[in-house]
Amino acid sequence: MRQGNDASMHVRDLRFTSPAEFARTLRKAHEATIAGNPDPHISASLIRSWQRSLALGINPDQHRPVHRHEVSEARSLSAGHRLAAVMPALSQLLADESVAGPHLLIVTDKQGEVLWRVGSRQALRLADSLEFVEGADWSESGVGTNAISEALVTGAEAQLFSAEHLVRSHHDWACTAAPIRDPLTGEVVGVLDVSGPFESVTPDSLRLVRCGVRLAEEMLKTASAGVAGRAPGAHGQSSWDGRGTPDGAVRPTLFLRLLGDRPSAELDGGARLPLTLRRAEILALLASRTQGWSADELAYHLHGEDGAAAAIRTEMFRIRSLLGNVVDPNPYRFTAGVHVVTDASLVAGHLREGRVEEAVAAYPAKLLNRSANLSIELMRDELNEAVGSCVRSSGDAGLIMRWCGSDLGAADTAAAVAMGRLIGPHDPRYQLARARADRLDRELQD
């Protein structure tokens, strides 16, 4: 939604730097446009959407969303939807269920009916006040112009801030959405949306939604390939313990959160299960290669020369008690009956596809950063260097500055030098990044 002059573009830059001021500007533009005097801060495409919504009977002052189903009915319908299998991974990647988590993860069907919403109690209460609940129709005809409706109408990603929404009760919100498509047919199967108070939107919001869409589409592709690859009528016994998944069905998904200091696992829509550091290290090693590990190999990599295979077998028993039969023995590797996704592998996948911005957005912390295990440290350094190298070679000054300003890239002196070449060695942003990198380098040498 680019504007036609430099002044309006400058105002739109306030979306992230001064969101309250930006919201006030948009509200004035909203009033003028509704009164018949289009304001350049409201894009022509949004004005057309407003006109369509008004023609459908949407009242900017009083409109409540159409409810296609009761909340309980919508939740029942969601269990059988194709996107149900990807929700655990999307929740791990995008949801914020902390006490004060400001934003909601929303997933709708292809008509815009809300099927899932995940967030903190505080965020859910705010959404309740707008009837932004399961079963509500968030299409253009259901509630007027919003990011979900724009994603459905245009088939592209959309981000709406404050009074870019038609309905005035939505002016305290910012919403970022994008369609999820069937990887084989290209048909839209739903919409992924992240919504919250407008102060919660960040420059990374759109990149994170893109990450979520690509994750969902990749999982849909994997599931389709798995079903297509099985011979009709085959009834072979799967090694999965079968918590309800026979051959011919979509494989359950095990999502492992390994970035940061709170590792956890989530199995196919179940609760988030905290992992001890040792079990997270084992699962990280299992995820690092497909040919598997012997008990002796794992014992050596985890405990050194004093490692004992018996200790590994004990930990594997505990992992199975927690997660089910997700690991085959002799050698130890993830069973073919479960689809394994880690947050670290998502970052690496973005890098392989050249999506450097998305990789940075999906990389909030280093791999198991409390682990002092040498094998994990090598994997940790490999991923961090891969991200840093791609950032440095991107030629994107803004991305390099964001990397240098993060804890992950603060010590990357080469990135600071690359930034200096792009913005000039006398720019204070370069001087700040270089000074911080030099300080951290001195601390490591002491």
Coordinates of C-alpha atoms in Angstrom, one line a residue:
M1 CA 0.0 0.0 0.0
R2 CA 2.5 2.6 -1.2
Q3 CA 1.5 6.2 -1.2
G4 CA 2.0 8.7 -3.9
N5 CA 4.2 11.3 -2.3
D6 CA 7.3 11.5 0.0
A7 CA 5.4 13.2 2.8
S8 CA 2.8 10.5 3.2
M9 CA 5.6 7.8 3.1
H10 CA 7.3 9.6 5.9
V11 CA 4.2 9.5 8.0
R12 CA 3.8 5.8 7.3
D13 CA 7.3 5.2 8.6
L14 CA 5.8 6.2 12.0
R15 CA 4.0 2.9 12.1
F16 CA 6.9 1.4 14.0
T17 CA 8.7 4.4 15.4
S18 CA 5.7 6.4 16.7
P19 CA 2.6 4.1 16.4
A20 CA 0.3 6.3 18.4
E21 CA 1.0 9.3 16.2
F22 CA 0.6 7.2 13.1
A23 CA -2.8 5.9 14.4
R24 CA -4.0 9.5 15.0
T25 CA -3.0 10.4 11.4
L26 CA -4.9 7.4 10.0
R27 CA -8.0 8.2 12.1
K28 CA -8.2 11.7 10.7
A29 CA -7.7 10.2 7.2
H30 CA -10.5 7.7 8.0
E31 CA -13.0 10.4 9.0
A32 CA -12.2 12.4 5.9
T33 CA -12.5 9.5 3.6
I34 CA -15.8 8.2 5.1
A35 CA -17.1 11.8 4.7
G36 CA -16.4 11.7 1.0
N37 CA -13.0 13.4 0.9
P38 CA -10.5 10.6 0.2
D39 CA -7.2 11.1 2.1
P40 CA -3.9 10.0 0.5
H41 CA -3.0 8.2 3.7
I42 CA -5.6 5.6 2.8
S43 CA -4.6 3.7 -0.3
A44 CA -6.8 3.5 -3.3
S45 CA -7.0 -0.3 -2.9
L46 CA -8.3 0.1 0.6
I47 CA -10.8 2.7 -0.4
R48 CA -12.2 0.3 -3.0
S49 CA -12.4 -2.4 -0.3
W50 CA -14.2 0.1 2.0
Q51 CA -16.7 0.8 -0.8
R52 CA -17.4 -2.8 -1.4
S53 CA -17.9 -3.4 2.4
L54 CA -20.3 -0.4 2.7
A55 CA -22.2 -1.7 -0.3
L56 CA -22.6 -5.1 1.5
G57 CA -24.2 -3.3 4.5
I58 CA -21.1 -3.0 6.8
N59 CA -21.6 -0.2 9.3
P60 CA -18.3 1.4 10.4
D61 CA -19.8 2.4 13.8
Q62 CA -21.8 -0.6 14.9
H63 CA -20.9 -3.6 12.8
R64 CA -20.4 -7.0 14.5
P65 CA -19.1 -9.9 12.5
V66 CA -21.4 -12.5 11.0
H67 CA -21.2 -15.8 13.0
R68 CA -21.3 -18.8 10.7
H69 CA -21.1 -21.3 13.6
E70 CA -21.1 -21.3 17.3
V71 CA -17.7 -21.4 18.9
S72 CA -18.1 -25.1 19.9
E73 CA -19.2 -26.0 16.4
A74 CA -16.3 -24.2 14.8
R75 CA -13.9 -26.0 17.1
S76 CA -15.4 -29.3 16.1
L77 CA -15.1 -28.4 12.4
S78 CA -11.5 -27.3 12.8
A79 CA -10.5 -30.8 14.0
G80 CA -11.3 -32.2 10.5
H81 CA -9.8 -29.4 8.5
R82 CA -6.6 -29.9 6.4
L83 CA -4.8 -27.2 8.4
A84 CA -5.3 -29.0 11.7
A85 CA -2.1 -31.0 11.1
V86 CA 0.0 -27.8 10.8
M87 CA -1.4 -25.9 13.8
P88 CA 1.0 -27.3 16.4
A89 CA 4.0 -26.1 14.3
L90 CA 2.4 -22.7 13.6
S91 CA 1.6 -22.3 17.3
Q92 CA 5.2 -23.0 18.2
L93 CA 6.5 -20.6 15.7
L94 CA 4.1 -17.7 16.0
A95 CA 1.9 -17.9 19.1
D96 CA 2.7 -15.9 22.3
E97 CA 0.9 -17.5 25.3
S98 CA 2.9 -15.7 27.9
V99 CA 0.9 -13.9 30.6
A100 CA 1.2 -10.5 28.9
G101 CA 1.5 -11.8 25.3
P102 CA 0.1 -9.0 23.2
H103 CA -0.9 -10.7 19.9
L104 CA -3.1 -13.5 18.7
L105 CA -2.4 -16.2 16.1
I106 CA -5.5 -16.7 14.0
V107 CA -6.1 -19.2 11.2
T108 CA -9.3 -19.2 9.1
D109 CA -10.7 -21.4 6.4
K110 CA -10.7 -20.3 2.8
Q111 CA -14.0 -18.3 3.3
G112 CA -12.5 -16.3 6.2
E113 CA -14.3 -18.1 9.1
V114 CA -12.0 -18.2 12.2
L115 CA -11.2 -21.8 13.1
W116 CA -8.3 -21.4 15.5
R117 CA -7.0 -18.6 17.7
V118 CA -4.1 -18.9 20.1
G119 CA -2.8 -16.4 22.5
S120 CA -2.6 -15.2 26.1
R121 CA -5.7 -14.7 28.2
Q122 CA -5.3 -11.0 28.0
A123 CA -5.2 -11.1 24.1
L124 CA -8.1 -13.4 24.0
R125 CA -10.2 -11.1 26.2
L126 CA -9.5 -8.2 23.9
A127 CA -10.5 -10.3 20.9
D128 CA -13.7 -11.4 22.7
S129 CA -14.7 -7.7 22.9
L130 CA -14.6 -7.6 19.1
E131 CA -16.2 -11.0 18.7
F132 CA -13.0 -12.1 17.1
V133 CA -13.7 -15.7 18.0
E134 CA -14.0 -19.2 16.4
G135 CA -16.9 -19.3 14.0
A136 CA -16.8 -15.5 13.2
D137 CA -16.7 -14.5 9.5
W138 CA -13.7 -12.2 9.0
S139 CA -14.2 -11.8 5.3
E140 CA -15.1 -8.5 3.7
S141 CA -18.8 -9.3 3.7
G142 CA -18.6 -10.6 7.3
V143 CA -16.9 -7.7 9.1
G144 CA -15.6 -5.3 6.5
T145 CA -12.0 -4.4 5.4
N146 CA -9.3 -6.1 7.5
A147 CA -6.0 -8.0 6.8
I148 CA -7.8 -11.4 6.5
S149 CA -10.3 -10.0 4.0
E150 CA -7.6 -8.3 2.0
A151 CA -5.6 -11.6 1.8
L152 CA -8.6 -13.4 0.5
V153 CA -9.6 -10.7 -2.0
T154 CA -6.1 -10.1 -3.4
G155 CA -4.5 -13.5 -2.8
A156 CA -1.5 -11.8 -1.3
E157 CA -0.1 -10.8 2.1
A158 CA -1.7 -7.8 3.8
Q159 CA -1.0 -5.6 6.8
L160 CA -3.5 -3.2 8.2
F161 CA -2.8 -0.7 10.9
S162 CA -5.4 1.1 13.1
A163 CA -7.8 3.1 11.0
E164 CA -6.9 1.4 7.8
H165 CA -9.7 -1.0 9.1
L166 CA -13.1 0.2 8.1
V167 CA -14.9 -0.6 11.3
R168 CA -14.0 1.9 14.1
S169 CA -13.9 -0.6 16.9
H170 CA -10.9 -2.2 15.1
H171 CA -8.8 1.0 15.1
D172 CA -6.8 -0.1 18.2
W173 CA -5.5 -3.1 16.3
A174 CA -2.9 -4.0 13.7
C175 CA -3.3 -7.2 11.7
T176 CA -0.9 -9.0 9.4
A177 CA -2.3 -11.9 7.2
A178 CA -1.4 -14.0 4.2
P179 CA -3.2 -16.9 2.4
I180 CA -2.1 -20.5 2.8
R181 CA -2.2 -22.4 -0.5
D182 CA -2.4 -26.0 -1.5
P183 CA 1.2 -26.7 -2.7
L184 CA -0.1 -28.9 -5.5
T185 CA -3.1 -26.9 -6.9
G186 CA -2.4 -23.4 -5.7
E187 CA -5.9 -23.2 -4.2
V188 CA -6.2 -21.1 -1.1
V189 CA -7.0 -23.4 1.9
G190 CA -7.0 -20.8 4.6
V191 CA -5.5 -17.6 5.9
L192 CA -2.8 -17.1 8.6
D193 CA -3.2 -13.9 10.6
V194 CA -1.3 -12.3 13.5
S195 CA -3.3 -9.6 15.3
G196 CA -2.9 -7.4 18.3
P197 CA -2.9 -3.9 19.7
F198 CA -1.2 -1.6 17.1
E199 CA 1.7 -1.0 19.5
S200 CA 2.6 -4.7 19.2
V201 CA 3.3 -4.7 15.4
T202 CA 7.0 -4.7 14.5
P203 CA 9.0 -4.6 11.3
D204 CA 9.3 -8.4 11.6
S205 CA 5.6 -9.1 11.8
L206 CA 5.1 -9.6 8.1
R207 CA 8.3 -11.7 7.8
L208 CA 7.1 -14.0 10.6
V209 CA 3.7 -14.4 8.9
R210 CA 5.6 -15.3 5.6
C211 CA 7.6 -17.9 7.6
G212 CA 4.4 -19.4 9.0
V213 CA 2.8 -19.6 5.6
R214 CA 5.9 -21.3 4.1
L215 CA 6.0 -23.7 7.0
A216 CA 2.3 -24.6 6.6
E217 CA 2.6 -25.1 2.9
E218 CA 5.8 -27.2 3.2
M219 CA 4.0 -29.5 5.7
L220 CA 1.0 -29.8 3.4
K221 CA 3.4 -30.7 0.6
T222 CA 5.1 -33.4 2.8
A223 CA 1.7 -34.8 3.9
S224 CA 0.4 -35.0 0.3
A225 CA 3.6 -36.7 -0.9
G226 CA 3.4 -39.2 2.0
V227 CA -0.2 -40.1 1.1
A228 CA 0.5 -40.2 -2.6
G229 CA 3.5 -42.5 -2.1
R230 CA 1.5 -45.3 -0.4
A231 CA 0.1 -48.0 -2.6
P232 CA -3.7 -48.2 -2.5
G233 CA -4.9 -50.9 -0.2
A234 CA -1.6 -51.3 1.6
H235 CA -2.0 -52.3 5.2
G236 CA 1.6 -52.6 6.4
Q237 CA 2.2 -52.1 10.1
S238 CA 3.8 -48.7 10.9
S239 CA 6.4 -48.3 13.5
W240 CA 4.6 -45.4 15.0
D241 CA 2.8 -46.4 18.2
G242 CA -0.4 -45.5 16.5
R243 CA -1.8 -42.9 18.9
G244 CA -4.5 -42.9 16.3
T245 CA -2.6 -42.7 13.0
P246 CA -2.9 -45.8 10.7
D247 CA -1.0 -46.2 7.4
G248 CA -2.5 -44.1 4.7
A249 CA -3.2 -41.1 7.0
V250 CA -1.2 -37.9 7.3
R251 CA 1.8 -38.5 9.6
P252 CA 1.6 -36.8 13.0
T253 CA 4.0 -33.9 13.5
L254 CA 6.6 -33.6 16.2
F255 CA 7.7 -30.0 16.6
L256 CA 10.8 -29.4 18.6
R257 CA 11.7 -25.9 19.9
L258 CA 15.5 -26.0 20.2
L259 CA 16.4 -22.3 19.9
G260 CA 16.9 -20.5 23.2
D261 CA 17.0 -21.8 26.7
R262 CA 13.5 -23.4 27.1
P263 CA 13.4 -26.4 24.8
S264 CA 10.1 -28.1 24.4
A265 CA 8.2 -30.6 22.2
E266 CA 4.7 -30.6 20.9
L267 CA 3.2 -33.7 19.3
D268 CA 0.4 -33.2 16.8
G269 CA -1.7 -30.6 18.5
G270 CA -1.0 -31.8 22.1
A271 CA 0.3 -29.6 24.9
R272 CA 3.7 -28.1 24.8
L273 CA 6.0 -30.5 26.7
P274 CA 9.1 -29.0 28.4
L275 CA 12.3 -30.9 27.7
T276 CA 15.3 -31.3 30.0
L277 CA 18.5 -30.0 28.5
R278 CA 19.9 -33.6 28.1
R279 CA 16.8 -34.9 26.3
A280 CA 16.8 -31.8 24.1
E281 CA 20.5 -32.4 23.2
I282 CA 19.6 -36.0 22.3
L283 CA 16.7 -34.9 20.1
A284 CA 18.8 -32.2 18.5
L285 CA 21.5 -34.9 17.6
L286 CA 18.8 -37.2 16.2
A287 CA 17.4 -34.4 14.1
S288 CA 20.9 -33.6 12.7
R289 CA 21.2 -36.7 10.5
T290 CA 19.0 -39.3 9.0
Q291 CA 21.1 -42.4 9.2
G292 CA 20.8 -42.6 12.9
W293 CA 23.1 -43.1 15.9
S294 CA 24.2 -46.1 17.8
A295 CA 23.9 -46.0 21.6
D296 CA 27.7 -45.9 21.9
E297 CA 27.9 -43.0 19.4
L298 CA 25.4 -40.9 21.3
A299 CA 27.1 -41.8 24.6
Y300 CA 30.4 -40.6 23.3
H301 CA 29.0 -37.4 21.8
L302 CA 27.1 -36.5 24.9
H303 CA 29.4 -37.7 27.7
G304 CA 32.8 -38.2 26.1
E305 CA 35.1 -41.1 26.8
D306 CA 33.2 -41.9 30.0
G307 CA 29.8 -42.2 28.3
A308 CA 27.8 -45.4 28.7
A309 CA 25.3 -46.9 26.3
A310 CA 23.1 -47.8 29.2
A311 CA 22.6 -44.1 30.1
I312 CA 21.4 -43.4 26.5
R313 CA 19.0 -46.3 26.6
T314 CA 17.6 -44.9 29.9
E315 CA 17.1 -41.5 28.3
M316 CA 15.4 -43.0 25.3
F317 CA 13.0 -44.8 27.5
R318 CA 12.1 -41.5 29.2
I319 CA 11.7 -39.8 25.8
R320 CA 9.3 -42.5 24.6
S321 CA 7.4 -42.2 27.9
L322 CA 7.0 -38.5 27.2
L323 CA 6.4 -38.5 23.5
G324 CA 5.4 -42.0 22.5
N325 CA 7.4 -44.2 20.0
V326 CA 8.9 -41.4 18.0
V327 CA 12.4 -43.0 18.0
D328 CA 13.4 -46.3 16.4
P329 CA 16.3 -48.3 18.0
N330 CA 19.3 -49.9 16.4
P331 CA 20.2 -47.3 15.2
Y332 CA 18.4 -44.6 17.1
R333 CA 16.6 -42.3 14.7
F334 CA 13.1 -40.7 14.3
T335 CA 10.6 -43.2 13.1
A336 CA 9.2 -42.9 9.6
G337 CA 5.8 -42.7 11.1
V338 CA 6.3 -39.1 12.4
H339 CA 7.1 -35.9 10.6
V340 CA 9.8 -34.0 12.6
V341 CA 10.2 -30.2 12.4
T342 CA 12.5 -28.1 14.5
D343 CA 12.7 -24.3 14.7
A344 CA 16.4 -24.6 13.8
S345 CA 15.6 -26.6 10.7
L346 CA 13.1 -23.9 9.6
V347 CA 15.9 -21.3 9.8
A348 CA 18.2 -23.5 7.8
G349 CA 15.4 -24.1 5.2
H350 CA 14.9 -20.4 4.7
L351 CA 18.6 -20.0 4.1
R352 CA 18.7 -22.8 1.6
E353 CA 15.9 -21.1 -0.4
G354 CA 17.6 -17.7 -0.2
R355 CA 15.0 -16.2 2.1
V356 CA 17.5 -14.4 4.4
E357 CA 15.0 -11.9 5.9
E358 CA 12.7 -14.8 6.9
A359 CA 15.6 -16.7 8.3
V360 CA 16.6 -13.8 10.6
A361 CA 12.9 -13.3 11.6
A362 CA 12.6 -17.0 12.6
Y363 CA 15.9 -17.0 14.5
P364 CA 15.3 -15.4 17.9
A365 CA 18.1 -17.2 19.9
K366 CA 21.0 -19.6 19.4
L367 CA 20.6 -23.4 19.4
L368 CA 20.2 -24.7 23.0
N369 CA 22.2 -21.8 24.3
R370 CA 22.6 -23.3 27.8
S371 CA 24.3 -26.4 26.5
A372 CA 28.1 -26.8 27.0
N373 CA 28.2 -30.0 25.0
L374 CA 30.8 -29.8 22.2
S375 CA 28.6 -31.4 19.5
I376 CA 25.8 -29.0 20.3
E377 CA 28.2 -26.1 20.4
L378 CA 29.5 -27.0 16.9
M379 CA 25.9 -27.2 15.5
R380 CA 25.1 -23.9 17.3
D381 CA 28.1 -22.1 15.8
E382 CA 27.4 -23.6 12.3
L383 CA 23.8 -22.2 12.3
N384 CA 24.8 -18.8 13.7
E385 CA 27.6 -18.4 11.1
A386 CA 25.3 -19.5 8.3
V387 CA 22.8 -16.9 9.2
G388 CA 25.5 -14.2 9.7
S389 CA 27.2 -15.1 6.4
C390 CA 23.9 -14.8 4.4
V391 CA 23.1 -11.5 6.1
R392 CA 26.6 -10.1 5.3
S393 CA 26.3 -11.1 1.6
S394 CA 22.7 -9.9 1.2
G395 CA 23.7 -6.3 0.4
D396 CA 20.7 -5.2 2.4
A397 CA 21.9 -2.4 4.8
G398 CA 18.7 -2.5 6.9
L399 CA 18.9 -6.2 7.4
I400 CA 22.6 -6.0 8.3
M401 CA 21.9 -3.2 10.8
R402 CA 19.2 -5.3 12.4
W403 CA 21.5 -8.3 12.6
C404 CA 24.3 -6.2 14.2
G405 CA 21.8 -4.7 16.6
S406 CA 20.7 -8.1 17.9
D407 CA 22.4 -10.3 20.5
L408 CA 23.0 -12.9 17.8
G409 CA 24.9 -10.6 15.5
A410 CA 26.4 -8.2 18.0
A411 CA 29.9 -9.7 17.8
D412 CA 29.9 -10.1 14.0
T413 CA 32.7 -7.6 13.2
A414 CA 32.6 -8.6 9.5
A415 CA 28.9 -7.7 9.4
A416 CA 29.7 -4.3 10.9
V417 CA 32.3 -3.7 8.2
A418 CA 29.9 -4.7 5.5
M419 CA 27.4 -2.3 7.0
G420 CA 30.0 0.4 6.9
R421 CA 30.7 -0.1 3.2
L422 CA 27.0 0.3 2.5
I423 CA 26.1 3.3 4.7
G424 CA 29.5 4.9 5.1
P425 CA 32.1 4.5 7.8
H426 CA 31.2 7.8 9.4
D427 CA 27.5 7.0 9.9
P428 CA 26.8 6.8 13.6
R429 CA 24.9 3.5 13.2
Y430 CA 28.0 1.9 11.8
Q431 CA 30.2 3.4 14.6
L432 CA 27.8 2.1 17.2
A433 CA 27.7 -1.4 15.8
R434 CA 31.5 -1.5 15.4
A435 CA 32.1 -0.3 18.9
R436 CA 29.8 -2.9 20.3
A437 CA 31.5 -5.7 18.3
D438 CA 34.9 -4.5 19.4
R439 CA 33.9 -4.5 23.0
L440 CA 32.5 -8.0 22.8
D441 CA 35.7 -9.2 21.1
R442 CA 37.8 -7.7 23.9
E443 CA 35.7 -9.4 26.5
L444 CA 36.2 -12.8 24.8
Q445 CA 40.0 -12.3 24.7
D446 CA 40.2 -11.4 28.4

